[in-house]
mmCIF file of C-alpha atoms in Angstrom:
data_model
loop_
_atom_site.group_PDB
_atom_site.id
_atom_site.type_symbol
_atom_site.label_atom_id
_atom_site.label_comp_id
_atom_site.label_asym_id
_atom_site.label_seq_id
_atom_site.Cartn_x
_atom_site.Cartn_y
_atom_site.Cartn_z
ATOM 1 C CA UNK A 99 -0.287 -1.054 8.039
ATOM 2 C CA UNK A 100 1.283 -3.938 6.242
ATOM 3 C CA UNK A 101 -0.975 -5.953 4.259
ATOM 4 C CA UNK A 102 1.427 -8.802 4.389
ATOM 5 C CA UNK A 103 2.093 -9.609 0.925
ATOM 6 C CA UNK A 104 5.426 -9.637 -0.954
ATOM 7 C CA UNK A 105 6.394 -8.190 -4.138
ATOM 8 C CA UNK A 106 8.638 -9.809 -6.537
ATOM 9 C CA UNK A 107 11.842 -8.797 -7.826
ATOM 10 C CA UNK A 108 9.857 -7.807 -11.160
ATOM 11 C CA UNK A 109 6.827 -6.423 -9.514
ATOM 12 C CA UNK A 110 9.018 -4.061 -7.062
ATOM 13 C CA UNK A 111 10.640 -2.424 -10.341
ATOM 14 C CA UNK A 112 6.981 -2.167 -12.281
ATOM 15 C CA UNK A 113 5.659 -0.642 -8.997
ATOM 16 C CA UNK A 114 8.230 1.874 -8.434
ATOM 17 C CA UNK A 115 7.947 2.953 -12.468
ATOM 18 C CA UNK A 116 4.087 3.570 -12.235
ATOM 19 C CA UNK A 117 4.907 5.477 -8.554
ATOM 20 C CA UNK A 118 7.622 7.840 -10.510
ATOM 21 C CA UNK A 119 4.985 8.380 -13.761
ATOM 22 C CA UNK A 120 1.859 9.587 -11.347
ATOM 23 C CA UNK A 121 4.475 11.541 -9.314
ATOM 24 C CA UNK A 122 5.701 13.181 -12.324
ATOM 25 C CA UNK A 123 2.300 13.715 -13.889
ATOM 26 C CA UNK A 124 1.186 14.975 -10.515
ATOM 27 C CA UNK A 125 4.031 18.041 -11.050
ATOM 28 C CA UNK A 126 3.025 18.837 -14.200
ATOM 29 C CA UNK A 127 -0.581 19.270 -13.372
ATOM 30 C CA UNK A 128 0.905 21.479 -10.553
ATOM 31 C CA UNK A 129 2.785 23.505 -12.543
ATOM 32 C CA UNK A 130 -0.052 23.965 -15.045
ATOM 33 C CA UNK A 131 -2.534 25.051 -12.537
ATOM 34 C CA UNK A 132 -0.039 27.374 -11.158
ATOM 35 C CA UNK A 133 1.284 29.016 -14.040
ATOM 36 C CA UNK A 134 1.934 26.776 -17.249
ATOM 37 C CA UNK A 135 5.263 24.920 -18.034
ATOM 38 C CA UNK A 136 8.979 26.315 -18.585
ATOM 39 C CA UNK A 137 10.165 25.562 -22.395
ATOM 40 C CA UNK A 138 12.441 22.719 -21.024
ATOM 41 C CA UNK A 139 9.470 21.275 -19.537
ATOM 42 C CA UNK A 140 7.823 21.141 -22.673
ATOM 43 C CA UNK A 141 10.567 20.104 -24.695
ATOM 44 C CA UNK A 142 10.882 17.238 -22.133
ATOM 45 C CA UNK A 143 7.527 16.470 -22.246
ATOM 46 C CA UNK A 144 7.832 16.145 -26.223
ATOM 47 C CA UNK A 145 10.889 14.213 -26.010
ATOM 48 C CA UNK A 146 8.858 11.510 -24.172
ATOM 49 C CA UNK A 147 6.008 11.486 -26.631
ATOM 50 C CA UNK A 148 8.436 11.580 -29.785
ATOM 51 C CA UNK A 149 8.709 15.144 -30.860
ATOM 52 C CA UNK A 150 11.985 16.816 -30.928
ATOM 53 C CA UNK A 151 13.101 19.605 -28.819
ATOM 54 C CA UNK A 152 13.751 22.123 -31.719
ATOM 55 C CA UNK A 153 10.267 21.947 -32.903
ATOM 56 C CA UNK A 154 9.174 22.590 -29.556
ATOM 57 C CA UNK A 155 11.706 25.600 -29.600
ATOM 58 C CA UNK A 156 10.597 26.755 -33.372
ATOM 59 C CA UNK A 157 7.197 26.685 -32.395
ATOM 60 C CA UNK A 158 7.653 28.863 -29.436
ATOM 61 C CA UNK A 159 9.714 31.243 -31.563
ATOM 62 C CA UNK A 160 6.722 30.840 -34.016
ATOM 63 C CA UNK A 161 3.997 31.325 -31.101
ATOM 64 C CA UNK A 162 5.870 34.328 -29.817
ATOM 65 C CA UNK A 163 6.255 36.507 -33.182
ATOM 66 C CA UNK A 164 2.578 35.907 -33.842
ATOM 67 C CA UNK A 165 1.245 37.283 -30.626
ATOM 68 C CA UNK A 166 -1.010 36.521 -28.393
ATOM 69 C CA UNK A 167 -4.002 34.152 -29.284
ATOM 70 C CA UNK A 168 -7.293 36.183 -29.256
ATOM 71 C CA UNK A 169 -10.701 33.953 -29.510
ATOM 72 C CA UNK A 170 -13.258 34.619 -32.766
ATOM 73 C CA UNK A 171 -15.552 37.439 -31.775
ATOM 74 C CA UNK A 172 -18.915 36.084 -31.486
ATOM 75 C CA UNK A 173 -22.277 37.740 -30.327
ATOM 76 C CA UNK A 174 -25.499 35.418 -29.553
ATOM 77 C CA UNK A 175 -23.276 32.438 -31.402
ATOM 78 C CA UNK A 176 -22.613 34.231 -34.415
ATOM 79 C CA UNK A 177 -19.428 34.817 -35.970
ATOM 80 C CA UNK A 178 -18.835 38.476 -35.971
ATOM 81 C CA UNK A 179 -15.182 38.632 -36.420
ATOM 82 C CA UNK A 180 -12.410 36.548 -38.464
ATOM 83 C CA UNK A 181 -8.614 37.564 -37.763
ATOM 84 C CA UNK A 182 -5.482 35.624 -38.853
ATOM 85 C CA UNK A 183 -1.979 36.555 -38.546
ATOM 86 C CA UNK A 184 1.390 35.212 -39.319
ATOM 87 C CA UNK A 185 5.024 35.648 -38.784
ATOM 88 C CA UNK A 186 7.223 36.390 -41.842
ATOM 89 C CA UNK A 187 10.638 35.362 -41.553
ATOM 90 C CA UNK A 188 11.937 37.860 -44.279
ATOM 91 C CA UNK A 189 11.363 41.738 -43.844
ATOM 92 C CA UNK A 190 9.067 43.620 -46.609
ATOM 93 C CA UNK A 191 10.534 45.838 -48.549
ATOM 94 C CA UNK A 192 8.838 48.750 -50.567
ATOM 95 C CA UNK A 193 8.693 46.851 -53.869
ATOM 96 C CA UNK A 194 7.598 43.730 -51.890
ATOM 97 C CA UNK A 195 4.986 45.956 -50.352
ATOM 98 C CA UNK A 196 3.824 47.329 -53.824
ATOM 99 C CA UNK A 197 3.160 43.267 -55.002
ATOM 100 C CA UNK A 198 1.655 42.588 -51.407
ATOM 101 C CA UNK A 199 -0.887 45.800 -52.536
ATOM 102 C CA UNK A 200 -1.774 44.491 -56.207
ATOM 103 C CA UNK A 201 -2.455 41.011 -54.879
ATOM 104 C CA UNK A 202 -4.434 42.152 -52.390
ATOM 105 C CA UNK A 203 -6.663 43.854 -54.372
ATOM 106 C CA UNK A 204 -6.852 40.852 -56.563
ATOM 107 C CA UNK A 205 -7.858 38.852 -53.793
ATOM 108 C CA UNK A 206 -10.741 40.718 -52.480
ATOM 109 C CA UNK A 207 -11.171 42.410 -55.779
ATOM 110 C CA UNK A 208 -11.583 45.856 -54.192
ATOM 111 C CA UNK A 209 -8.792 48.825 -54.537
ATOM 112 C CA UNK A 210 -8.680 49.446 -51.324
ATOM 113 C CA UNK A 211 -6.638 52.194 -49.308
ATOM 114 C CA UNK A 212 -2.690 51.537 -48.731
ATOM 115 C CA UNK A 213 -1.112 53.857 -46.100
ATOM 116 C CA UNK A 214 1.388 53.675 -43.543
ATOM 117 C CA UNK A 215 1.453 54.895 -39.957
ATOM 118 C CA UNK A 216 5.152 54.982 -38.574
ATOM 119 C CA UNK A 217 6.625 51.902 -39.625
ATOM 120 C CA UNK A 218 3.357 49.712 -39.984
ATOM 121 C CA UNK A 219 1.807 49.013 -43.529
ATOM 122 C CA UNK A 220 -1.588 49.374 -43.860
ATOM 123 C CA UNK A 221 -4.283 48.163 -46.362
ATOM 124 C CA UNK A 222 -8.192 47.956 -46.143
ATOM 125 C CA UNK A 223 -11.182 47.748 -48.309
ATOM 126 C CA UNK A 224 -12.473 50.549 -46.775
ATOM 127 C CA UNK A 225 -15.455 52.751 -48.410
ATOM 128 C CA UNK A 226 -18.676 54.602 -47.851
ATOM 129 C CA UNK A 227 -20.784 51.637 -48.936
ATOM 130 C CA UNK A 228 -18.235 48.590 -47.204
ATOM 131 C CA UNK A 229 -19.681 47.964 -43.746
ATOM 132 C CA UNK A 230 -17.486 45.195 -43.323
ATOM 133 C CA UNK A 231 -13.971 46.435 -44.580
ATOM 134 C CA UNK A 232 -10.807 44.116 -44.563
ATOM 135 C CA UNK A 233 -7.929 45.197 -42.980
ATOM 136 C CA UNK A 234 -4.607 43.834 -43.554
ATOM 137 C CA UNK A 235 -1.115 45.767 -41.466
ATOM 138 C CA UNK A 236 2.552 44.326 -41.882
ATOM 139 C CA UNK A 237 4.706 45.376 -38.863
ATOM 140 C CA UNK A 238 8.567 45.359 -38.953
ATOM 141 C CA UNK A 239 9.930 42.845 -36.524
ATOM 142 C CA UNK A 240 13.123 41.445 -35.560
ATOM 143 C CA UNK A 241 14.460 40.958 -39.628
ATOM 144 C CA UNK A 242 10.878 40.140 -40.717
ATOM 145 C CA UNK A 243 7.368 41.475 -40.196
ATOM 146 C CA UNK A 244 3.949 40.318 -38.260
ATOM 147 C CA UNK A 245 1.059 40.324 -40.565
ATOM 148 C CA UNK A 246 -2.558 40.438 -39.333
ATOM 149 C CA UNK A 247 -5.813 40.696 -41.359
ATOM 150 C CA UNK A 248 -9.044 41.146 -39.773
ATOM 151 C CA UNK A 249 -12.520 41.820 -40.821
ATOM 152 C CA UNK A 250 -15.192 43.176 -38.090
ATOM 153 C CA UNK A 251 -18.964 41.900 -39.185
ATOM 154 C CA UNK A 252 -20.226 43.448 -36.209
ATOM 155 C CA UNK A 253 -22.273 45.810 -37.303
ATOM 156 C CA UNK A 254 -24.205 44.107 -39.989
ATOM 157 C CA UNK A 255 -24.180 41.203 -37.074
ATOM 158 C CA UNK A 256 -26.450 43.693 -34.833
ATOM 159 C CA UNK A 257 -28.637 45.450 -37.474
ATOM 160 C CA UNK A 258 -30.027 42.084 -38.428
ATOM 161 C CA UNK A 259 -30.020 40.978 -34.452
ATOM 162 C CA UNK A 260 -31.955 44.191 -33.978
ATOM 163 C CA UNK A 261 -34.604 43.207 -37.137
ATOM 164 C CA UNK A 262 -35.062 39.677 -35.340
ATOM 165 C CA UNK A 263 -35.747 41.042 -32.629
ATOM 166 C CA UNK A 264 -38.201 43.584 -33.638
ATOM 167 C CA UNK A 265 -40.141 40.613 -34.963
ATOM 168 C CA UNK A 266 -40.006 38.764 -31.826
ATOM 169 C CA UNK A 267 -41.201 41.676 -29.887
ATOM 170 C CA UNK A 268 -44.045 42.681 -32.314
ATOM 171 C CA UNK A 269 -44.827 38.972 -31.997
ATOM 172 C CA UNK A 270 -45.373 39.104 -28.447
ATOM 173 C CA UNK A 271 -47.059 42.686 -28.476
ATOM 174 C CA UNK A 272 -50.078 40.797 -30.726
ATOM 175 C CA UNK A 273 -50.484 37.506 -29.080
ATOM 176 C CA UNK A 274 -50.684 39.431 -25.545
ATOM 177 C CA UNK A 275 -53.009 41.604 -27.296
ATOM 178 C CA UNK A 276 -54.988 38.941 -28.835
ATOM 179 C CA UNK A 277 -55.057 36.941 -25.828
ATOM 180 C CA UNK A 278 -56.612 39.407 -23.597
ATOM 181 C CA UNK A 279 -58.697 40.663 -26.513
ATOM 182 C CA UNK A 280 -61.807 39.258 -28.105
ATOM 183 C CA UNK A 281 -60.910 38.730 -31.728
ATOM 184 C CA UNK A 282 -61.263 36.427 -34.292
ATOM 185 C CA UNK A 283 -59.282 32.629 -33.856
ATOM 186 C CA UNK A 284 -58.022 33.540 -37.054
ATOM 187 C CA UNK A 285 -56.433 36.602 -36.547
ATOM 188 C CA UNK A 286 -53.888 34.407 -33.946
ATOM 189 C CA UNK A 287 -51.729 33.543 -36.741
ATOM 190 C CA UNK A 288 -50.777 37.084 -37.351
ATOM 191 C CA UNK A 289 -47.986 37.470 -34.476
ATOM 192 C CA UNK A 290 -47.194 33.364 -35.055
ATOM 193 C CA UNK A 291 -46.176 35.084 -38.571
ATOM 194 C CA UNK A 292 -44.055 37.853 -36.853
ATOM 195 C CA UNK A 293 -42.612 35.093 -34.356
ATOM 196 C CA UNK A 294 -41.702 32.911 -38.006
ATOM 197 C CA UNK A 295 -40.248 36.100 -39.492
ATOM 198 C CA UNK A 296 -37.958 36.252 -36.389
ATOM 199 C CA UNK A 297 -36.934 33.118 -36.139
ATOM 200 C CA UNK A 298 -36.022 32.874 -39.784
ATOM 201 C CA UNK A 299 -34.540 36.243 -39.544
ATOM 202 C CA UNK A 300 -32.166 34.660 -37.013
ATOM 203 C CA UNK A 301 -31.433 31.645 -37.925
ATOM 204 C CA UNK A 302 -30.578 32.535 -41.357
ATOM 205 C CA UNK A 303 -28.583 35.140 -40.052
ATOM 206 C CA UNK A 304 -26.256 32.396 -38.135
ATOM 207 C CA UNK A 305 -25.834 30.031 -40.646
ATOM 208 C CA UNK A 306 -25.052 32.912 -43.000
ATOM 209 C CA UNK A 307 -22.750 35.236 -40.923
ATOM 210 C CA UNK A 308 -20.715 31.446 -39.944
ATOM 211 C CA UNK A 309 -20.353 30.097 -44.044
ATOM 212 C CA UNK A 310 -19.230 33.445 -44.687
ATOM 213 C CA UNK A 311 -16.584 33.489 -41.912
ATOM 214 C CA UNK A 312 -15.399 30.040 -42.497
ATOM 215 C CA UNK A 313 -14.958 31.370 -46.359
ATOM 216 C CA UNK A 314 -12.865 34.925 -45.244
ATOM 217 C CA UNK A 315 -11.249 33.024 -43.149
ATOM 218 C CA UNK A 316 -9.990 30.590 -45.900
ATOM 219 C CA UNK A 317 -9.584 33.696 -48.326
ATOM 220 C CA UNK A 318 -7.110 35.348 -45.474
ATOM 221 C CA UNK A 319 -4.894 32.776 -45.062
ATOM 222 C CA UNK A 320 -4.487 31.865 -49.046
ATOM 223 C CA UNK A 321 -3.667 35.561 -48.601
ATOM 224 C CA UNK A 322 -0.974 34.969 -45.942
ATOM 225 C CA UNK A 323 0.804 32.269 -48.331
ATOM 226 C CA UNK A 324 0.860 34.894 -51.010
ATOM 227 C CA UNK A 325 2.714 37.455 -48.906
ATOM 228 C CA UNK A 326 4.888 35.358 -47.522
ATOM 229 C CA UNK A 327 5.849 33.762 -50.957
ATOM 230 C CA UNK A 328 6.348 37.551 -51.987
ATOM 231 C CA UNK A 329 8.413 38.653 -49.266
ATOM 232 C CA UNK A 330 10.665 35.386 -49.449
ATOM 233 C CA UNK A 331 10.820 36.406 -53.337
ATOM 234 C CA UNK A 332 11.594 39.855 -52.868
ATOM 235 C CA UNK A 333 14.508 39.365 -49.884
ATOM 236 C CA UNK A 334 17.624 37.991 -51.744
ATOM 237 C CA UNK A 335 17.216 40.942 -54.257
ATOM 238 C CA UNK A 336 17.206 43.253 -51.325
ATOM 239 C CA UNK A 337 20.200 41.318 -50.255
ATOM 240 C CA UNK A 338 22.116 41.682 -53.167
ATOM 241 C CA UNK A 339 21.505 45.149 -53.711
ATOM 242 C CA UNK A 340 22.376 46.061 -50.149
ATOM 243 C CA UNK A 341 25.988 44.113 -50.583
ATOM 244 C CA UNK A 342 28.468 46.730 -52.129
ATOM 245 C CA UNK A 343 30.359 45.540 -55.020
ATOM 246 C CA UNK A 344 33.317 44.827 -54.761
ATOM 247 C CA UNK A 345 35.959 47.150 -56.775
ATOM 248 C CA UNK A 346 37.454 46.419 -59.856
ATOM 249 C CA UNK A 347 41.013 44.928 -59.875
ATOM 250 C CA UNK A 348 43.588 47.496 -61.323
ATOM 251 C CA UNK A 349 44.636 46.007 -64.782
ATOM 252 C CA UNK A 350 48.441 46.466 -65.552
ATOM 253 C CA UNK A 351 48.993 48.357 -68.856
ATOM 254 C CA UNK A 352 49.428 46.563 -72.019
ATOM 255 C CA UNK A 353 52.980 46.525 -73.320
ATOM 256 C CA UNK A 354 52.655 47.869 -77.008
ATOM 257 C CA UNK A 355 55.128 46.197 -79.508
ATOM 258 C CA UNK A 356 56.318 49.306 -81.119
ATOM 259 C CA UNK A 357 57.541 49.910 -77.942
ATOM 260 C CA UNK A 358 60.271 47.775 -77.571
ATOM 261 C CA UNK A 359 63.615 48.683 -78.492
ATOM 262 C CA UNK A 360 65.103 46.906 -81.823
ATOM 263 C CA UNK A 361 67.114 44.568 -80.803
ATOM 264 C CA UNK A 362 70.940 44.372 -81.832
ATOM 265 C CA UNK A 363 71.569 43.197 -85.281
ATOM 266 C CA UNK A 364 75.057 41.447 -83.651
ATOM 267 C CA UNK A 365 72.913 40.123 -80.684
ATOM 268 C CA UNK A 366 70.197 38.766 -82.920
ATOM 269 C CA UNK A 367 72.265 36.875 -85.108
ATOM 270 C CA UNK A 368 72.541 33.284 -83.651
ATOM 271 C CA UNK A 369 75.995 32.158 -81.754
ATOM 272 C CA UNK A 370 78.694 30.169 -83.936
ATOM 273 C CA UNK A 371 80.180 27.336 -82.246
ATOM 274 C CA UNK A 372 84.126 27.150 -82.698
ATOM 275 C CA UNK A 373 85.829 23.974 -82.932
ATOM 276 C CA UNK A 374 89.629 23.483 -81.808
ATOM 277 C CA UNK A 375 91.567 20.962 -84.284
#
């Protein structure tokens, strides 16, 4: 149904603009819902909003090496897990691996284990007493290697879960008892103490677990910098040592003076010039 009015020159152009942007942003949300976007749609996409295509096409190269994206394992809000990883553009080599080991054991300040298992590096803090070991493993791939180093809190995370909630429970063991009971007014505060211990217990327990994460988690990737630094070191040595040398140009012999024959005493005297009168 016509609503009678008519659009100007100028208005006809604005109106067919804003008709092509919602169509277009109507495909993309489309294509999202459906299944994400193509790398040309993204790089168009960042063309439009000022970022060039070959960052969009680095950071896919990036996004791809490091492997899928796995969210911070958390129980009842609490950290219990801190992972990082990183691509490294050069590969590590055995005497890059020996650095990676001694800085690593500067960095956490424990000795640690070093291993390997096929062609995967390993590394971790792990001992009798360690509950929360750190565990660092450099995998070949594609002319460089995919670092990840993870720490699993877990199972301090649920011992002191388990303590709060012994001190909930015992909480609500006495004030049933109490209530049904004919004791004292006073003796009342006794599970409002247990209930206190517990919520302490667990609160404490959150805000401690979450500044410790946030710290590890700054401590892994100042880690990451370091082996990447060491591996970028340690590659154009590896370079040069795997490039033959090149052999030796064959030097002609030097031509001794005794050698030569004496020369003529005739031929070594100079020429006389002969004039005709």
């Amino acid at each position: 149904m016509s609503t009678g009015r008519r659009y100007t020159e100028h208005e006809i152009h604005a109106l067919f603009e804003r008709a092509a942007e919602r169509q277009e942003q109507a495909r993309r949300a489309e294509a999202a819902s459906e299944g994400g976007l193509t790398l040309d749609e993204l790089q168009r996409i960042g063309r439009e909003t000022g970022i060039a295509p070959e960052h969009i096409a680095e950071a896919a190269v990036e996004l791809a090496a490091a492997g899928p994206t796995r969210p911070a394992g958390k129980m009842l809000g609490m950290p219990v897990e801190v992972r990082r990883a990183r691509a490294v553009a050069a590969p590590v080599t055995d005497e890059a691996w020996e650095q990676m080991v001694t800085d690593l054991r500067k960095t956490f300040k424990q000795p640690g284990v070093a291993g390997r298992v096929g062609r995967v590096r390993e590394w971790a803090t792990t001992t009798e007493e360690n509950r929360m070991p750190v565990r660092v493993s450099v995998t070949p791939e594609d002319g460089g290697a995919h670092v990840t180093i993870e720490q699993s809190m877990r199972s301090s995370a649920l011992g002191l879960t388990a303590a709060s909630a012994t001190f909930a429970l015992v909480a609500l063991l006495f004030g049933v008892l109490f209530a049904v009971g004919d004791f004292e007014p006073g003796v009342m505060l006794l599970p409002a103490m247990f209930a206190a211990f517990a919520l302490l217990m667990f609160g404490g327990s959150r805000f401690g677990f979450g500044t410790y994460a946030n710290r590890q988690a700054e401590r892994f990737e100042h880690a990451l910098d370091r082996i990447d630094l060491i591996a970028r070191d340690a590659a154009p040595a590896a370079e040069r040592s795997a490039v033959p040398t090149e052999a030796e140009p064959e030097r002609a012999p030097r031509l001794g003076l005794d050698d030569l024959p004496e020369a003529d005493a005739e031929s070594s005297r100079p020429g006389r010039s002969r004039t005709h009168s």
